[in-house]
PDB file of C-alpha atoms in Angstrom:
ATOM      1  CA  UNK A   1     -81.125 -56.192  67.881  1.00 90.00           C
ATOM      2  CA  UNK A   2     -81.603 -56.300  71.973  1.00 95.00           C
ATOM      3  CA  UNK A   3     -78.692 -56.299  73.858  1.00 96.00           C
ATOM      4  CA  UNK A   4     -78.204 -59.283  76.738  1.00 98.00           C
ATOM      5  CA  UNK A   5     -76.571 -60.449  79.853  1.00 98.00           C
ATOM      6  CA  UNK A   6     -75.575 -64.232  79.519  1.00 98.00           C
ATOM      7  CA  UNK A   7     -75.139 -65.442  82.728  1.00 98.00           C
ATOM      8  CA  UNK A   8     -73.327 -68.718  83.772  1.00 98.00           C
ATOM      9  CA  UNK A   9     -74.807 -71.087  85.733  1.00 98.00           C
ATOM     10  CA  UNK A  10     -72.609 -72.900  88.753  1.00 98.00           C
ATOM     11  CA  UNK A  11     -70.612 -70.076  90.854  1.00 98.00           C
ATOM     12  CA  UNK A  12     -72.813 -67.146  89.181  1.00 98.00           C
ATOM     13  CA  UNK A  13     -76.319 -68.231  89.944  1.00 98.00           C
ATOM     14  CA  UNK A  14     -76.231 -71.464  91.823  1.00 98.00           C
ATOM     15  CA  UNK A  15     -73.739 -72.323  94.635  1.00 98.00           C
ATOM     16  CA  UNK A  16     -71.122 -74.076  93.361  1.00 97.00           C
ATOM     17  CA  UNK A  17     -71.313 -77.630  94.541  1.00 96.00           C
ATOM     18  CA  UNK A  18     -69.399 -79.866  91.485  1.00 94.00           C
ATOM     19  CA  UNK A  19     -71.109 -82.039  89.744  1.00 96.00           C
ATOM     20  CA  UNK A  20     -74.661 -82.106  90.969  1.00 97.00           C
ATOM     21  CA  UNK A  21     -76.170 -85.573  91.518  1.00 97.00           C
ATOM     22  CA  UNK A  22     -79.102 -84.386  93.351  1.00 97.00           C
ATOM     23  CA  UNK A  23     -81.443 -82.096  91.761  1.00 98.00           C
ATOM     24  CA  UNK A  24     -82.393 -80.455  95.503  1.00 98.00           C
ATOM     25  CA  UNK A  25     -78.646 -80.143  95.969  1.00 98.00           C
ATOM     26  CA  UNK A  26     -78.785 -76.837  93.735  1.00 98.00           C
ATOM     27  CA  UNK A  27     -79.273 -74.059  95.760  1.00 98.00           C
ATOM     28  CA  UNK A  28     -79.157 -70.066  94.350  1.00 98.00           C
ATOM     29  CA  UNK A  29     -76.346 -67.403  95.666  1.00 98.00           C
ATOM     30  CA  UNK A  30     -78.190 -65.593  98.210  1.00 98.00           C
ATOM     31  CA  UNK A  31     -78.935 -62.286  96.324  1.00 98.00           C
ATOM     32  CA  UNK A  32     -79.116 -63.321  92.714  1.00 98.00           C
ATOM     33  CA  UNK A  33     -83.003 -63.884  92.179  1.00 98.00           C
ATOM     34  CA  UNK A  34     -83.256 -60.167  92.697  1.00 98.00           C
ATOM     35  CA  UNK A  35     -80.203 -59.129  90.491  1.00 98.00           C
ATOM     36  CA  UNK A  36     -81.728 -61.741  88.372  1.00 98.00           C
ATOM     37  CA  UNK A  37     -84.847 -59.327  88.733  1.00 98.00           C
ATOM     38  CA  UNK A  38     -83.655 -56.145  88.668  1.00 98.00           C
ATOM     39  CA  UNK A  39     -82.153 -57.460  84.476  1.00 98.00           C
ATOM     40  CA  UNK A  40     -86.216 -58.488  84.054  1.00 98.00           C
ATOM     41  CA  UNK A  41     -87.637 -55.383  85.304  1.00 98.00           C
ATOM     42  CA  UNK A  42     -85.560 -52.782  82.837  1.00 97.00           C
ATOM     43  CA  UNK A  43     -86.404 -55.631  80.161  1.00 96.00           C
ATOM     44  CA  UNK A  44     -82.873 -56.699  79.096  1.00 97.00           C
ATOM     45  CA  UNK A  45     -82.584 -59.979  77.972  1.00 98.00           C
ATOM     46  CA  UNK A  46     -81.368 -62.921  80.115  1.00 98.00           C
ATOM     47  CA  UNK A  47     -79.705 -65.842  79.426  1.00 98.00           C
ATOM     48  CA  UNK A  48     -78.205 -68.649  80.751  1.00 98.00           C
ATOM     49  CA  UNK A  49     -74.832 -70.045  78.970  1.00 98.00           C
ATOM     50  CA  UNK A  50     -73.231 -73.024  80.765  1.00 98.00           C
ATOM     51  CA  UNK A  51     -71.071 -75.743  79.614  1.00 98.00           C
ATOM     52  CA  UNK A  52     -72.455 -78.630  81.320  1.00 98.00           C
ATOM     53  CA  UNK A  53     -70.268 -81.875  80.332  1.00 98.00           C
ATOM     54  CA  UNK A  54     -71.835 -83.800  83.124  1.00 97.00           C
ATOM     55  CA  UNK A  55     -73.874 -86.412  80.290  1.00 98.00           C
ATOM     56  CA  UNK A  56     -70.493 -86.595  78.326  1.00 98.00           C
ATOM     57  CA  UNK A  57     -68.555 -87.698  81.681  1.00 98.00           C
ATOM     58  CA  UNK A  58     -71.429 -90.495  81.739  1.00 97.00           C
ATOM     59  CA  UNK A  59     -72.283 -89.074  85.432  1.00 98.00           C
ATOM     60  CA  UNK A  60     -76.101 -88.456  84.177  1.00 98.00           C
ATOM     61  CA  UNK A  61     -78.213 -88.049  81.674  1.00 97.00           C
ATOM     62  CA  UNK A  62     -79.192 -84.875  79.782  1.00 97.00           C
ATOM     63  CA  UNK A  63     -82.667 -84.909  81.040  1.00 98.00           C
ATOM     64  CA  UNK A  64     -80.940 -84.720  84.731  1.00 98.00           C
ATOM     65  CA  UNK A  65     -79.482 -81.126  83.382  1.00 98.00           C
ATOM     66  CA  UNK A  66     -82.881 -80.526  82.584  1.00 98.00           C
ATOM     67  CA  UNK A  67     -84.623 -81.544  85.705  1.00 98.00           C
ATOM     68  CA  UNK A  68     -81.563 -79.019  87.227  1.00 98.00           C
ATOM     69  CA  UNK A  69     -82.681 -75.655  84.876  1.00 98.00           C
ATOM     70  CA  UNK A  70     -86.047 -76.612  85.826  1.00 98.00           C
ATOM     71  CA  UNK A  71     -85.131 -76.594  89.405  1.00 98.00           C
ATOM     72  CA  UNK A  72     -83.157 -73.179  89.212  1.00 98.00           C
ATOM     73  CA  UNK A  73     -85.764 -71.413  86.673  1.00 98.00           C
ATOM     74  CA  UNK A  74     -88.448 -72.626  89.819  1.00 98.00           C
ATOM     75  CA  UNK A  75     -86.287 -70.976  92.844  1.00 98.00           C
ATOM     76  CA  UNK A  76     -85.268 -67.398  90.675  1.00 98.00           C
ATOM     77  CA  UNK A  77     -89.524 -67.346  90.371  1.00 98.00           C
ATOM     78  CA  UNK A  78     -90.225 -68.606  93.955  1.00 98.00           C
ATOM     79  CA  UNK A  79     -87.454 -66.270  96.146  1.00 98.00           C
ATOM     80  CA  UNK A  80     -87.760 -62.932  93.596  1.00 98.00           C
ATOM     81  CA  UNK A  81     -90.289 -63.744  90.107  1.00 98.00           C
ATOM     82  CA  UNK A  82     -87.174 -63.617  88.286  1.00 98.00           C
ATOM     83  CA  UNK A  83     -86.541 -65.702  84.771  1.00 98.00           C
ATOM     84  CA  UNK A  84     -84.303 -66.012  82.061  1.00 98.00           C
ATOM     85  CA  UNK A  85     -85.489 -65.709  78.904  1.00 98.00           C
ATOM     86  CA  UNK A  86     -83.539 -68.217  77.292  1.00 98.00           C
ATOM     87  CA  UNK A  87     -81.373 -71.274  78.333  1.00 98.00           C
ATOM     88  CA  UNK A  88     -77.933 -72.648  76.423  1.00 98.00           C
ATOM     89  CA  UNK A  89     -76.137 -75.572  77.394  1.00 98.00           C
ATOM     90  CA  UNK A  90     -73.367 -77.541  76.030  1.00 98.00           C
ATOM     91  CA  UNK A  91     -73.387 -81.253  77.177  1.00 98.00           C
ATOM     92  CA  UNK A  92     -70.765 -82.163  75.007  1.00 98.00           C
ATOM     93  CA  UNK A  93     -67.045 -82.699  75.835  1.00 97.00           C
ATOM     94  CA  UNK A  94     -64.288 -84.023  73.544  1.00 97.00           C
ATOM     95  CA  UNK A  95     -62.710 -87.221  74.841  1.00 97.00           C
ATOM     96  CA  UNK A  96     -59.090 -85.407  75.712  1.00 96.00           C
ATOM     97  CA  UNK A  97     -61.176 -83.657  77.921  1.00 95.00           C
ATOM     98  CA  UNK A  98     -62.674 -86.602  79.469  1.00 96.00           C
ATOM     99  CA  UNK A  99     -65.563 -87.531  77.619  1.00 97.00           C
ATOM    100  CA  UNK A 100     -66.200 -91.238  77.678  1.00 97.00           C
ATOM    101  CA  UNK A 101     -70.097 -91.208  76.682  1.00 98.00           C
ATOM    102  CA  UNK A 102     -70.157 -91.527  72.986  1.00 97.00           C
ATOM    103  CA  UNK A 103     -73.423 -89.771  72.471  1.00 97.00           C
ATOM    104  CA  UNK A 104     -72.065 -86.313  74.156  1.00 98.00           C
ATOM    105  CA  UNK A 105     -67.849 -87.243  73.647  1.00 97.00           C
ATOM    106  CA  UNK A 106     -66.611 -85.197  70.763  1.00 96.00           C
ATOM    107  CA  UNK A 107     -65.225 -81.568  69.729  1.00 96.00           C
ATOM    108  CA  UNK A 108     -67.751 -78.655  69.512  1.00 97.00           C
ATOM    109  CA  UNK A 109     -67.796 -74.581  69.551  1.00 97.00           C
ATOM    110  CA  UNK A 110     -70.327 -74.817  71.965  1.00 98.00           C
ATOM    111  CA  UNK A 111     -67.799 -75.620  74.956  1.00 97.00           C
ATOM    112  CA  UNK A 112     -66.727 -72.380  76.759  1.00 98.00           C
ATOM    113  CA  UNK A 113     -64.404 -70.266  76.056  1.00 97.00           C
ATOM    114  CA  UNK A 114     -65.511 -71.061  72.207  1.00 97.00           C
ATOM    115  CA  UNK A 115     -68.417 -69.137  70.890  1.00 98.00           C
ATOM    116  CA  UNK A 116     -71.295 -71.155  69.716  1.00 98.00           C
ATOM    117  CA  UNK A 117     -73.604 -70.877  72.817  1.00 98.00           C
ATOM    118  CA  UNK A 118     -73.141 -67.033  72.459  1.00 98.00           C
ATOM    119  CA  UNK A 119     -73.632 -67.235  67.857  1.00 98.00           C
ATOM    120  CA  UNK A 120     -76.472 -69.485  68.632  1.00 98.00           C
ATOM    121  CA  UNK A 121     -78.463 -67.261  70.915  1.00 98.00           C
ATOM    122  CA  UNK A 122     -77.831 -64.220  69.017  1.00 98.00           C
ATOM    123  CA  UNK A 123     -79.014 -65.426  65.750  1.00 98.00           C
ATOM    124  CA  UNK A 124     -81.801 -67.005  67.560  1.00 98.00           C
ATOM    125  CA  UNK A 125     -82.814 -64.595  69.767  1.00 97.00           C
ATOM    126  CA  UNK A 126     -81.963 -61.411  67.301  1.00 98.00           C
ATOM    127  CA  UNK A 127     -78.825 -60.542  69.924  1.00 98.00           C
ATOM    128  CA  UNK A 128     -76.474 -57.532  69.598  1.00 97.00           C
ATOM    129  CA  UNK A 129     -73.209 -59.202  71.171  1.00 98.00           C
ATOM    130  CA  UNK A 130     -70.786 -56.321  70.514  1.00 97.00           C
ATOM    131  CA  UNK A 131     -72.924 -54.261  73.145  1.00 97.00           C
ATOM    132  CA  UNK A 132     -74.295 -57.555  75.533  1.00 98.00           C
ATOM    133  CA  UNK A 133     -72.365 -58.844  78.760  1.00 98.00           C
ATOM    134  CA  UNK A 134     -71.370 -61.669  79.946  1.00 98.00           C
ATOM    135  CA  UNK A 135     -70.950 -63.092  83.123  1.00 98.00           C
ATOM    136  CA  UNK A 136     -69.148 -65.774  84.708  1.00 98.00           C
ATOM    137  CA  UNK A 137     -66.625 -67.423  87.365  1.00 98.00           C
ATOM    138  CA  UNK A 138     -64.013 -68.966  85.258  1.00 98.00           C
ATOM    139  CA  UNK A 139     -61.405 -67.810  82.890  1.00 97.00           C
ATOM    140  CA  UNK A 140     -63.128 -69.397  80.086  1.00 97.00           C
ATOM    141  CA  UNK A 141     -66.370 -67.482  80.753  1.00 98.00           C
ATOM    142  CA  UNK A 142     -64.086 -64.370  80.199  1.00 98.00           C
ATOM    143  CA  UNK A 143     -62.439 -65.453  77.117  1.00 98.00           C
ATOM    144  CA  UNK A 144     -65.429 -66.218  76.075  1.00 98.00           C
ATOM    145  CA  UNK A 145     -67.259 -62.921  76.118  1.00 98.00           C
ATOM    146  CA  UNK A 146     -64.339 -61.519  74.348  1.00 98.00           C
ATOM    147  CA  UNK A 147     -63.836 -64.050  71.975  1.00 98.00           C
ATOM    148  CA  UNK A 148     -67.335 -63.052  70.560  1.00 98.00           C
ATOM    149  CA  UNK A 149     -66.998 -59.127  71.638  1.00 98.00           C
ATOM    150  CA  UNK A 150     -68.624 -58.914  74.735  1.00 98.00           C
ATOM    151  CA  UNK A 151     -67.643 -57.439  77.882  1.00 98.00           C
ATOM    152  CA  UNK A 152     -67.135 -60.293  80.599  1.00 98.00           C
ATOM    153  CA  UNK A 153     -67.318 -59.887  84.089  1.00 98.00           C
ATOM    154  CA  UNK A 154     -65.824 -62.322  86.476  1.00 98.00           C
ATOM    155  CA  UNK A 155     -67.762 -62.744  89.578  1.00 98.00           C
ATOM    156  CA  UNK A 156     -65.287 -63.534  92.399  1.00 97.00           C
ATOM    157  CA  UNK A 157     -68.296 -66.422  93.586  1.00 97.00           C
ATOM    158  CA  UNK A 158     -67.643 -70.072  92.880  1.00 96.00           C
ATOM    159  CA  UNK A 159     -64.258 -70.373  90.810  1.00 96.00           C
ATOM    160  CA  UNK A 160     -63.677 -66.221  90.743  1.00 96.00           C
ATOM    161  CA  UNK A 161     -61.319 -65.864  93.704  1.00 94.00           C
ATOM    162  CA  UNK A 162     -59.308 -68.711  92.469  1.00 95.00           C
ATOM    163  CA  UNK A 163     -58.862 -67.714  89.041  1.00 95.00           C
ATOM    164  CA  UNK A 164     -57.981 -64.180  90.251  1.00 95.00           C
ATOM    165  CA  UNK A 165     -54.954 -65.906  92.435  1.00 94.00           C
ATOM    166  CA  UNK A 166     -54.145 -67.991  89.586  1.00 93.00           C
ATOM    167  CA  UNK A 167     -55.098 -70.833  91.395  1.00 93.00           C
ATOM    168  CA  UNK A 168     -57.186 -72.258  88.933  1.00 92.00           C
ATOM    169  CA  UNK A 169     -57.449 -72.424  84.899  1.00 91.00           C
ATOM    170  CA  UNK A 170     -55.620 -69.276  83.511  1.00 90.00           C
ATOM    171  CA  UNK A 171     -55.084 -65.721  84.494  1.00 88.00           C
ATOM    172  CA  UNK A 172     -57.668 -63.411  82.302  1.00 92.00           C
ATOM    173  CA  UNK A 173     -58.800 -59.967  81.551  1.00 95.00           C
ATOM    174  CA  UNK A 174     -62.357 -59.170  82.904  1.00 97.00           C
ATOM    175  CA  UNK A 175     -63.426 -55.847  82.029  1.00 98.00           C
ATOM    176  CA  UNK A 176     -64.802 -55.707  85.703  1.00 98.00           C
ATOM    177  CA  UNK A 177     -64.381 -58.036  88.593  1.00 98.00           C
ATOM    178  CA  UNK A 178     -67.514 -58.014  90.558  1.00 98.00           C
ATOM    179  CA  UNK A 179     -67.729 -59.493  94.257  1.00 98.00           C
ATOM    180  CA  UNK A 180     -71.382 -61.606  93.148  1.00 98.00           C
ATOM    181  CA  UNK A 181     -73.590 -61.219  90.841  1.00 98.00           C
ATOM    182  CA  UNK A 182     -75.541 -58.534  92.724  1.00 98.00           C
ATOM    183  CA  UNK A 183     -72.372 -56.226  92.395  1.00 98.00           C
ATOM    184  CA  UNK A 184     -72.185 -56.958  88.534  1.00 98.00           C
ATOM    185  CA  UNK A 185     -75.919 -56.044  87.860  1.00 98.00           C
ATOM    186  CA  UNK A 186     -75.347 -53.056  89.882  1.00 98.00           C
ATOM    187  CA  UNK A 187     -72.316 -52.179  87.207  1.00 98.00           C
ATOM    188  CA  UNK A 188     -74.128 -53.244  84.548  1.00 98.00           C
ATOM    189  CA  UNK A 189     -76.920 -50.898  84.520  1.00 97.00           C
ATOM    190  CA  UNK A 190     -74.913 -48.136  84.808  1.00 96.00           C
ATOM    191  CA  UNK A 191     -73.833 -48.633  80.668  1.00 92.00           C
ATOM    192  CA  UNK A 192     -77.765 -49.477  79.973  1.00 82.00           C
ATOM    193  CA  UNK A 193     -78.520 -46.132  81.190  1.00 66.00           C
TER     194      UNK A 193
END
């Protein structure tokens, strides 16, 4: 089994910029094709795990969050030849939530801070969780990583600062608080070693 960094998507790689309507309105974090990068060139596996409830809110279609990953995968390649090796998304959103499209509105363990993107890609991609990372900006992206036994890292980018004040969603336990993503990679290879 490899070991992997799953890496949220809006505040971790991408600016975050709410719900984007425009796919040229997603722009990387300065620095994060090369951390990005740096994860390819030691050959640990990358992944992107994102809950993306945009199609369940009815704001756009799936193939929009596509035409997005497509867009992102294109600029970490462009700015650094950086990839991920495998993408996870959960479109789906339960109508307490807000859900009103009845394709994408109902319950699933896909939706951060429950585990299915994470059991998904490891029996897929043959992952070791207990010894992967994962990082993200929100509380949920924390719980999440130890909800399935990883170590989470909260990135103090997009939501990080404000879910460090308390500010926003809950407060959590990161294992490590990282200023960007840069900073986390840096901490992260130090346990690959």
């Amino acid at each position: 089994m490899k070991r992997a960094v799953f890496l949220d998507r809006d505040g971790v790689l991408n600016i975050e910029a709410g719900y984007i309507h425009q796919v040229e309105d997603l722009h990387l974090i300065p620095g994060v094709a090369q951390a990005v990068r740096r994860l390819n060139d030691k050959q640990i596996f990358c992944c992107l795990v994102s809950n993306q409830s945009g199609p369940a809110r009815n704001y756009y279609p799936v193939s929009h969050v596509e035409a997005l990953h497509k867009r992102l995968c294109q600029l970490l390649e462009n700015e650094a030849g950086a990839k991920l090796d495998a993408l996870y998304y959960c479109p789906y959103l339960s109508e307490a939530e807000g859900g009103t499209n009845p394709e994408f509105t109902r319950y699933t363990t896909w939706r951060k801070p429950n585990t299915g993107m994470l059991v998904a890609a490891a029996w897929e991609q043959d992952l070791d969780l207990r010894n992967s990372f994962m990082v993200g900006d929100k509380a949920t992206d924390v719980d999440m990583a130890h909800n399935a036994g990883c170590t989470g890292i909260l990135v103090q980018t997009g939501y990080g600062e404000s879910v460090l004040s308390g500010k926003y969603q809950h407060h959590t336990k990161p294992d490590f608080v990282a200023a960007n993503l840069v900073v986390g990679v840096d901490w992260i290879l130090k346990h690959f070693d």
